[in-house]
Amino acid sequence: MAVSLVGATAVVVIIGWYTGITALTMLPGFPSMKPTTALMLLLLAVGLLLIDQRWVAVTIGPVVAILGALTLIEVVLGRSIGVDTLLIGIKPGTGALLMAPATALVGLLLGSALATSGRARPWMSHGFALLALCGGQIAFLGYLYGASSLYALGSFAAMAPQTFVCTIILGLFLLLHRHEKSPVGLLTDRGSAGTLLRWAIPFFIIGPLVLGLVRLWGQQANLYDTKFGVVLLVITMTVLGCAVSWVAAVRLKDLDRLRDHAAAELAQSNAGLESAVTERTAELADTALQLNALVRLAPVGIVELDAAGGLLTANDQWLALSGLRLEQSLGSGWAAAIHPDDLERVTTEWAVRGTDGTAYQTSVRFRTPEGRINWVQVHTSPTYADGVVAGHVGAVTDVTALRAAEQKASAAHARFEAAFESSPLGTAIVTLDGYVVEGNRRLFELAGPADRVLDRPIENIFQMNPADESAPANATAGGKVHQLSERQLRGSKAEGICVNVSVAEIHEGERVTGLLYQLEDITARRVAEARVEHQAFHDSLTDLPNRLLLLGRLDEALHAATQNGRGVGVLFLDLDGFKAVNDTFGHQAGDAVLIEVAARLVGGARADDTVARIGGDEFVVLCPDIGTTDDAAVIAERLQQSLVQPIRLGTATTSINASIGVAFGGGGSDPESLLHDADQAMYLAKKQGHLPLDVIQEPDREVESRRSETESALREAVARGEIETWYQPIVDLQDGGAATVVATEALARWRRPATGIMMPGDFIALAEESGLIADIGQAVLNQACLAATALDGVIVSVNVSARQFARDDFGAVVRQALEMSGLPSDRLCLELTESVVVEAIEYAAATLHDLRELGVRLAIDDFGTGYSSFTQLRTFTFDLLKIDMTFIQGIEESGRDRGVVEGILRLADVLHLDVIAEGIETAGQRDLLREMGCRYGQGYYFSRPSPTAHPTLVSHT
């Protein structure tokens, strides 16, 4: 507190110098405190307040000492070296700024004392502090006795009164700091030395001061002269010194007497203490036995009981478990903690064990007054005195959490057992080396009796093939669950059963202890898929391949022709007079005729030929690996002969003939073009008077000329921007009565100046062949994305050609269209025909991955017209299927067509794909599709294509 006042005084003085307020720098009638003096005192106050921080003392102490030393140097040199003007901005006023030499000397001593205060032995610091204290006292005596020479030196500044007061305070603080390691510490000694010093020091400080004042007073009163005053002072000091010495001797004698008396009493006390220690040691030995028993059971609830079983004491843990207070538990009160359902059992057992002095152990429930249940494990052990049971000590362990965990584990095990046994999946627990240790009922139903499965390798139940051999090793790579490929089960009852197998690791802590196999029977699903796939690729009436499968096989035949240098023949047959059969004998007879024709064509064709029905009364025979057109013509004539034989229809007979068009191609031919050529040849045969067959050998020159002209105009159309985008809405069939537009399909149109609007069928194939399709497709894509931004949440579908899809930068083209238009990627759907993916199969995986990364939707367009739908559905991920309109047109009249559509819908449902039915033209078609569960529809019934993107639906009242 005193040091803080010193610092505050220094701050006030500095403020007074800066503000020019003289009253803040001096006391009335006394010299002023110089600004450098105030700075020095402020630094010393800060250093003493933080004296325990060694770096503060080591830093501030030397600074103060240097400040004092430099001031003394200024005094000696008689000129300023800048110390007196250290505080910038202070004007001298009426007096000099240089601090008094006495102040500088005291500051040097105090700074040195502070700088050395952190030393291990503080004698040096205390020495400097004592000298500084003496300097302050000299100045004090100078003011007291009026001797200016004691606080001023010549013409230099004098030490101000507040300065010596502050230096005395600071000196005393430094003397008392760490006083226990210095002579000053004797003042606090409780022995003889301390007692003597505490009595004598005040006398020797105050006595001479008073005597000096008395001497000066007598001399100033002319009671005696200077010499007499000196003699009087000497005699007085001698008498007082002797008196003090005598008193000190008397005090020391009294202290010696007290010491001797205390020594005698101490000896007596030691004798009594030794006796008490001996007795207490014996008591502690008995207590130690009891404490050792308690220590063995800690940390648990501990109780001490008497021989009759009454509770004597209990620790806090026992009280916490029981919920009772100690006074409630004493005697037989501990029984109140026992659950009522356990009380009779425990008290009966304890009565027996407590009486015969044997240890007792049991599990019991405690019920607290609040109703909380605590499960505890109780252990008691008897204690003996002189061979007789003197009591019992007991340990009570809280096992509530353990019991809860056991119950939870038991319940979990029961749930697992129930789920394990009732699971519809065949489930097996397998060791790490592959042996079955446990299986559920469903597993044995699938794989055979338990004795043929348990304790045997899990692989024994599967049919092995090269593709499966690596499955077990990779089943749990990385500690994850892996869905394995389909496996066939082995065994007399399991033959033909197809299952999906998944494997997961069984962990116990951080350690893998086994494997969990799960088998899902997918036989029925595969049979249904095979049936649907067969229906999709075969004619429902004749079971012949349909157009989809025919084109696939034709493409394969043309690829083979490229390798072997041979050719491929395509025979296009159209039955003559078939309509008359239907009209005369009915449709059932017509179906019988078609079945018979199919059988005769298969019988007349070669083993490697493919006979297909592509619609109505049209058949196509694919003849691979032939040399010339003549070879194809020979096969056509043989088939013609097989058809001229009469066909029996019940009791009636009829005859059927066929017009046959023959086309011949090689490895560079296009399947669609070759089929088209055969079709044209067939129509030519009909046109030329029902000739039995005609052969297309070279393109018609007029047709080729028109094609060249159209290609040239199409190139200019792309450059001139004549390609337009029209839109046809897609509606939600399941949204109640009113159709709701959810998407729109972008369709290319060519506004040709010479002929007007041209449909895609008139120029898309030519664009594909000429390479213009990429530019047309990009233009349509950009226009569609931009138009869709004006539609509220409506998705826009854009058709993608094979040439577009095969481009390396197709993903970048789509990304650019989205960025330029600002259309969200999930509102763009790209429609890919099956032929698109097939033709670009080597690029499909990477391109589809890029499109998936963009977030666009993907659809398979014209589903049912290609031959690779199921392959692509299993290889790539799509969002929806679009059923080709050829399947929709006949669903009202043909049950077989309805069956095909229903099969496709079921397949899409299994694969979680949405379905759009194309070509809906009647309310009946719409209603049938809605009943079948088809979600979306598109066709003239709802709206024709329009150049505006905003959907306008046809009103049906």
PDB file of N, CA and C in Angstrom, residues 35-91:
ATOM      1  N   PRO A  35      11.301  16.645 -11.798  1.00  0.00           N
ATOM      2  CA  PRO A  35      10.617  15.640 -12.637  1.00  0.00           C
ATOM      3  C   PRO A  35      11.404  14.338 -12.768  1.00  0.00           C
ATOM      4  N   THR A  36      12.749  14.457 -12.856  1.00  0.00           N
ATOM      5  CA  THR A  36      13.538  13.212 -12.964  1.00  0.00           C
ATOM      6  C   THR A  36      13.473  12.438 -11.665  1.00  0.00           C
ATOM      7  N   THR A  37      13.352  13.163 -10.525  1.00  0.00           N
ATOM      8  CA  THR A  37      13.187  12.477  -9.230  1.00  0.00           C
ATOM      9  C   THR A  37      11.865  11.699  -9.215  1.00  0.00           C
ATOM     10  N   ALA A  38      10.794  12.369  -9.701  1.00  0.00           N
ATOM     11  CA  ALA A  38       9.504  11.684  -9.751  1.00  0.00           C
ATOM     12  C   ALA A  38       9.561  10.455 -10.646  1.00  0.00           C
ATOM     13  N   LEU A  39      10.248  10.590 -11.811  1.00  0.00           N
ATOM     14  CA  LEU A  39      10.386   9.449 -12.720  1.00  0.00           C
ATOM     15  C   LEU A  39      11.119   8.303 -12.033  1.00  0.00           C
ATOM     16  N   MET A  40      12.196   8.644 -11.317  1.00  0.00           N
ATOM     17  CA  MET A  40      12.978   7.615 -10.626  1.00  0.00           C
ATOM     18  C   MET A  40      12.135   6.926  -9.558  1.00  0.00           C
ATOM     19  N   LEU A  41      11.365   7.690  -8.773  1.00  0.00           N
ATOM     20  CA  LEU A  41      10.529   7.098  -7.736  1.00  0.00           C
ATOM     21  C   LEU A  41       9.426   6.230  -8.349  1.00  0.00           C
ATOM     22  N   LEU A  42       8.862   6.679  -9.501  1.00  0.00           N
ATOM     23  CA  LEU A  42       7.811   5.893 -10.176  1.00  0.00           C
ATOM     24  C   LEU A  42       8.364   4.542 -10.646  1.00  0.00           C
ATOM     25  N   LEU A  43       9.583   4.574 -11.229  1.00  0.00           N
ATOM     26  CA  LEU A  43      10.201   3.316 -11.679  1.00  0.00           C
ATOM     27  C   LEU A  43      10.462   2.404 -10.498  1.00  0.00           C
ATOM     28  N   LEU A  44      10.949   2.980  -9.370  1.00  0.00           N
ATOM     29  CA  LEU A  44      11.219   2.152  -8.184  1.00  0.00           C
ATOM     30  C   LEU A  44       9.929   1.552  -7.623  1.00  0.00           C
ATOM     31  N   ALA A  45       8.845   2.342  -7.620  1.00  0.00           N
ATOM     32  CA  ALA A  45       7.572   1.819  -7.117  1.00  0.00           C
ATOM     33  C   ALA A  45       7.084   0.651  -7.973  1.00  0.00           C
ATOM     34  N   VAL A  46       7.178   0.808  -9.305  1.00  0.00           N
ATOM     35  CA  VAL A  46       6.758  -0.270 -10.197  1.00  0.00           C
ATOM     36  C   VAL A  46       7.624  -1.501  -9.980  1.00  0.00           C
ATOM     37  N   GLY A  47       8.945  -1.282  -9.870  1.00  0.00           N
ATOM     38  CA  GLY A  47       9.853  -2.423  -9.668  1.00  0.00           C
ATOM     39  C   GLY A  47       9.581  -3.160  -8.381  1.00  0.00           C
ATOM     40  N   LEU A  48       9.254  -2.422  -7.289  1.00  0.00           N
ATOM     41  CA  LEU A  48       8.989  -3.088  -6.009  1.00  0.00           C
ATOM     42  C   LEU A  48       7.643  -3.801  -6.021  1.00  0.00           C
ATOM     43  N   LEU A  49       6.642  -3.224  -6.717  1.00  0.00           N
ATOM     44  CA  LEU A  49       5.355  -3.916  -6.802  1.00  0.00           C
ATOM     45  C   LEU A  49       5.483  -5.221  -7.578  1.00  0.00           C
ATOM     46  N   LEU A  50       6.390  -5.279  -8.545  1.00  0.00           N
ATOM     47  CA  LEU A  50       6.592  -6.490  -9.363  1.00  0.00           C
ATOM     48  C   LEU A  50       7.920  -7.145  -9.024  1.00  0.00           C
ATOM     49  N   ILE A  51       8.373  -7.015  -7.785  1.00  0.00           N
ATOM     50  CA  ILE A  51       9.718  -7.482  -7.424  1.00  0.00           C
ATOM     51  C   ILE A  51       9.869  -8.990  -7.537  1.00  0.00           C
ATOM     52  N   ASP A  52       8.719  -9.742  -7.445  1.00  0.00           N
ATOM     53  CA  ASP A  52       8.807 -11.205  -7.567  1.00  0.00           C
ATOM     54  C   ASP A  52       9.067 -11.634  -9.010  1.00  0.00           C
ATOM     55  N   GLN A  53       8.837 -10.745  -9.979  1.00  0.00           N
ATOM     56  CA  GLN A  53       9.191 -11.021 -11.375  1.00  0.00           C
ATOM     57  C   GLN A  53      10.648 -10.619 -11.567  1.00  0.00           C
ATOM     58  N   ARG A  54      11.533 -11.601 -11.617  1.00  0.00           N
ATOM     59  CA  ARG A  54      12.974 -11.306 -11.578  1.00  0.00           C
ATOM     60  C   ARG A  54      13.389 -10.383 -12.717  1.00  0.00           C
ATOM     61  N   TRP A  55      12.804 -10.578 -13.886  1.00  0.00           N
ATOM     62  CA  TRP A  55      13.232  -9.749 -15.024  1.00  0.00           C
ATOM     63  C   TRP A  55      12.899  -8.274 -14.815  1.00  0.00           C
ATOM     64  N   VAL A  56      11.833  -8.004 -14.010  1.00  0.00           N
ATOM     65  CA  VAL A  56      11.475  -6.618 -13.730  1.00  0.00           C
ATOM     66  C   VAL A  56      12.552  -5.961 -12.873  1.00  0.00           C
ATOM     67  N   ALA A  57      12.963  -6.675 -11.806  1.00  0.00           N
ATOM     68  CA  ALA A  57      13.983  -6.123 -10.915  1.00  0.00           C
ATOM     69  C   ALA A  57      15.309  -5.934 -11.656  1.00  0.00           C
ATOM     70  N   VAL A  58      15.681  -6.906 -12.461  1.00  0.00           N
ATOM     71  CA  VAL A  58      16.953  -6.844 -13.187  1.00  0.00           C
ATOM     72  C   VAL A  58      16.936  -5.725 -14.218  1.00  0.00           C
ATOM     73  N   THR A  59      15.743  -5.379 -14.733  1.00  0.00           N
ATOM     74  CA  THR A  59      15.644  -4.333 -15.763  1.00  0.00           C
ATOM     75  C   THR A  59      15.520  -2.945 -15.138  1.00  0.00           C
ATOM     76  N   ILE A  60      14.562  -2.788 -14.231  1.00  0.00           N
ATOM     77  CA  ILE A  60      14.281  -1.456 -13.678  1.00  0.00           C
ATOM     78  C   ILE A  60      15.385  -1.016 -12.724  1.00  0.00           C
ATOM     79  N   GLY A  61      15.929  -1.928 -11.886  1.00  0.00           N
ATOM     80  CA  GLY A  61      16.979  -1.568 -10.926  1.00  0.00           C
ATOM     81  C   GLY A  61      18.163  -0.896 -11.587  1.00  0.00           C
ATOM     82  N   PRO A  62      18.784  -1.515 -12.593  1.00  0.00           N
ATOM     83  CA  PRO A  62      19.916  -0.863 -13.257  1.00  0.00           C
ATOM     84  C   PRO A  62      19.536   0.471 -13.896  1.00  0.00           C
ATOM     85  N   VAL A  63      18.319   0.573 -14.454  1.00  0.00           N
ATOM     86  CA  VAL A  63      17.899   1.843 -15.071  1.00  0.00           C
ATOM     87  C   VAL A  63      17.891   2.953 -14.030  1.00  0.00           C
ATOM     88  N   VAL A  64      17.332   2.684 -12.839  1.00  0.00           N
ATOM     89  CA  VAL A  64      17.282   3.703 -11.780  1.00  0.00           C
ATOM     90  C   VAL A  64      18.695   4.050 -11.305  1.00  0.00           C
ATOM     91  N   ALA A  65      19.545   3.002 -11.140  1.00  0.00           N
ATOM     92  CA  ALA A  65      20.918   3.244 -10.691  1.00  0.00           C
ATOM     93  C   ALA A  65      21.670   4.097 -11.693  1.00  0.00           C
ATOM     94  N   ILE A  66      21.491   3.800 -12.985  1.00  0.00           N
ATOM     95  CA  ILE A  66      22.161   4.587 -14.037  1.00  0.00           C
ATOM     96  C   ILE A  66      21.645   6.021 -14.026  1.00  0.00           C
ATOM     97  N   LEU A  67      20.323   6.203 -13.812  1.00  0.00           N
ATOM     98  CA  LEU A  67      19.758   7.547 -13.757  1.00  0.00           C
ATOM     99  C   LEU A  67      20.387   8.359 -12.623  1.00  0.00           C
ATOM    100  N   GLY A  68      20.552   7.713 -11.434  1.00  0.00           N
ATOM    101  CA  GLY A  68      21.192   8.417 -10.323  1.00  0.00           C
ATOM    102  C   GLY A  68      22.651   8.709 -10.597  1.00  0.00           C
ATOM    103  N   ALA A  69      23.353   7.728 -11.174  1.00  0.00           N
ATOM    104  CA  ALA A  69      24.782   7.908 -11.446  1.00  0.00           C
ATOM    105  C   ALA A  69      24.998   9.026 -12.464  1.00  0.00           C
ATOM    106  N   LEU A  70      24.206   9.079 -13.526  1.00  0.00           N
ATOM    107  CA  LEU A  70      24.359  10.124 -14.544  1.00  0.00           C
ATOM    108  C   LEU A  70      24.092  11.505 -13.953  1.00  0.00           C
ATOM    109  N   THR A  71      23.147  11.566 -13.021  1.00  0.00           N
ATOM    110  CA  THR A  71      22.877  12.869 -12.363  1.00  0.00           C
ATOM    111  C   THR A  71      24.084  13.311 -11.549  1.00  0.00           C
ATOM    112  N   LEU A  72      24.701  12.387 -10.836  1.00  0.00           N
ATOM    113  CA  LEU A  72      25.915  12.739 -10.063  1.00  0.00           C
ATOM    114  C   LEU A  72      27.028  13.198 -11.002  1.00  0.00           C
ATOM    115  N   ILE A  73      27.105  12.535 -12.194  1.00  0.00           N
ATOM    116  CA  ILE A  73      28.122  12.957 -13.161  1.00  0.00           C
ATOM    117  C   ILE A  73      27.842  14.384 -13.624  1.00  0.00           C
ATOM    118  N   GLU A  74      26.564  14.732 -13.848  1.00  0.00           N
ATOM    119  CA  GLU A  74      26.225  16.106 -14.219  1.00  0.00           C
ATOM    120  C   GLU A  74      26.647  17.092 -13.126  1.00  0.00           C
ATOM    121  N   VAL A  75      26.463  16.661 -11.853  1.00  0.00           N
ATOM    122  CA  VAL A  75      26.851  17.536 -10.734  1.00  0.00           C
ATOM    123  C   VAL A  75      28.361  17.748 -10.735  1.00  0.00           C
ATOM    124  N   VAL A  76      29.111  16.687 -10.936  1.00  0.00           N
ATOM    125  CA  VAL A  76      30.578  16.783 -10.910  1.00  0.00           C
ATOM    126  C   VAL A  76      31.075  17.612 -12.089  1.00  0.00           C
ATOM    127  N   LEU A  77      30.528  17.358 -13.305  1.00  0.00           N
ATOM    128  CA  LEU A  77      30.994  18.066 -14.489  1.00  0.00           C
ATOM    129  C   LEU A  77      30.501  19.504 -14.520  1.00  0.00           C
ATOM    130  N   GLY A  78      29.422  19.764 -13.813  1.00  0.00           N
ATOM    131  CA  GLY A  78      28.881  21.117 -13.798  1.00  0.00           C
ATOM    132  C   GLY A  78      28.149  21.484 -15.062  1.00  0.00           C
ATOM    133  N   ARG A  79      27.796  20.538 -15.873  1.00  0.00           N
ATOM    134  CA  ARG A  79      27.030  20.806 -17.086  1.00  0.00           C
ATOM    135  C   ARG A  79      26.056  19.655 -17.348  1.00  0.00           C
ATOM    136  N   SER A  80      25.034  19.960 -18.113  1.00  0.00           N
ATOM    137  CA  SER A  80      23.985  18.968 -18.380  1.00  0.00           C
ATOM    138  C   SER A  80      24.411  17.989 -19.463  1.00  0.00           C
ATOM    139  N   ILE A  81      24.096  16.734 -19.220  1.00  0.00           N
ATOM    140  CA  ILE A  81      24.301  15.719 -20.272  1.00  0.00           C
ATOM    141  C   ILE A  81      22.952  15.128 -20.692  1.00  0.00           C
ATOM    142  N   GLY A  82      21.855  15.789 -20.376  1.00  0.00           N
ATOM    143  CA  GLY A  82      20.524  15.405 -20.865  1.00  0.00           C
ATOM    144  C   GLY A  82      19.655  14.681 -19.867  1.00  0.00           C
ATOM    145  N   VAL A  83      20.198  14.386 -18.663  1.00  0.00           N
ATOM    146  CA  VAL A  83      19.377  13.642 -17.706  1.00  0.00           C
ATOM    147  C   VAL A  83      18.260  14.524 -17.157  1.00  0.00           C
ATOM    148  N   ASP A  84      18.581  15.791 -16.882  1.00  0.00           N
ATOM    149  CA  ASP A  84      17.582  16.684 -16.299  1.00  0.00           C
ATOM    150  C   ASP A  84      16.461  16.986 -17.270  1.00  0.00           C
ATOM    151  N   THR A  85      16.704  16.783 -18.573  1.00  0.00           N
ATOM    152  CA  THR A  85      15.647  17.036 -19.580  1.00  0.00           C
ATOM    153  C   THR A  85      15.139  15.724 -20.169  1.00  0.00           C
ATOM    154  N   LEU A  86      15.255  14.676 -19.391  1.00  0.00           N
ATOM    155  CA  LEU A  86      14.855  13.358 -19.898  1.00  0.00           C
ATOM    156  C   LEU A  86      13.367  13.310 -20.239  1.00  0.00           C
ATOM    157  N   LEU A  87      12.549  13.971 -19.437  1.00  0.00           N
ATOM    158  CA  LEU A  87      11.107  14.023 -19.715  1.00  0.00           C
ATOM    159  C   LEU A  87      10.852  15.172 -20.665  1.00  0.00           C
ATOM    160  N   ILE A  88      10.573  14.859 -21.904  1.00  0.00           N
ATOM    161  CA  ILE A  88      10.424  15.868 -22.961  1.00  0.00           C
ATOM    162  C   ILE A  88       9.136  16.657 -22.748  1.00  0.00           C
ATOM    163  N   GLY A  89       9.252  17.910 -23.005  1.00  0.00           N
ATOM    164  CA  GLY A  89       8.053  18.752 -22.954  1.00  0.00           C
ATOM    165  C   GLY A  89       7.882  19.501 -21.658  1.00  0.00           C
ATOM    166  N   ILE A  90       8.770  19.272 -20.647  1.00  0.00           N
ATOM    167  CA  ILE A  90       8.668  19.983 -19.366  1.00  0.00           C
ATOM    168  C   ILE A  90       9.562  21.222 -19.426  1.00  0.00           C
ATOM    169  N   LYS A  91       8.986  22.385 -19.099  1.00  0.00           N
ATOM    170  CA  LYS A  91       9.741  23.633 -19.102  1.00  0.00           C
ATOM    171  C   LYS A  91      10.283  23.908 -17.698  1.00  0.00           C
TER     172      LYS A  91
END
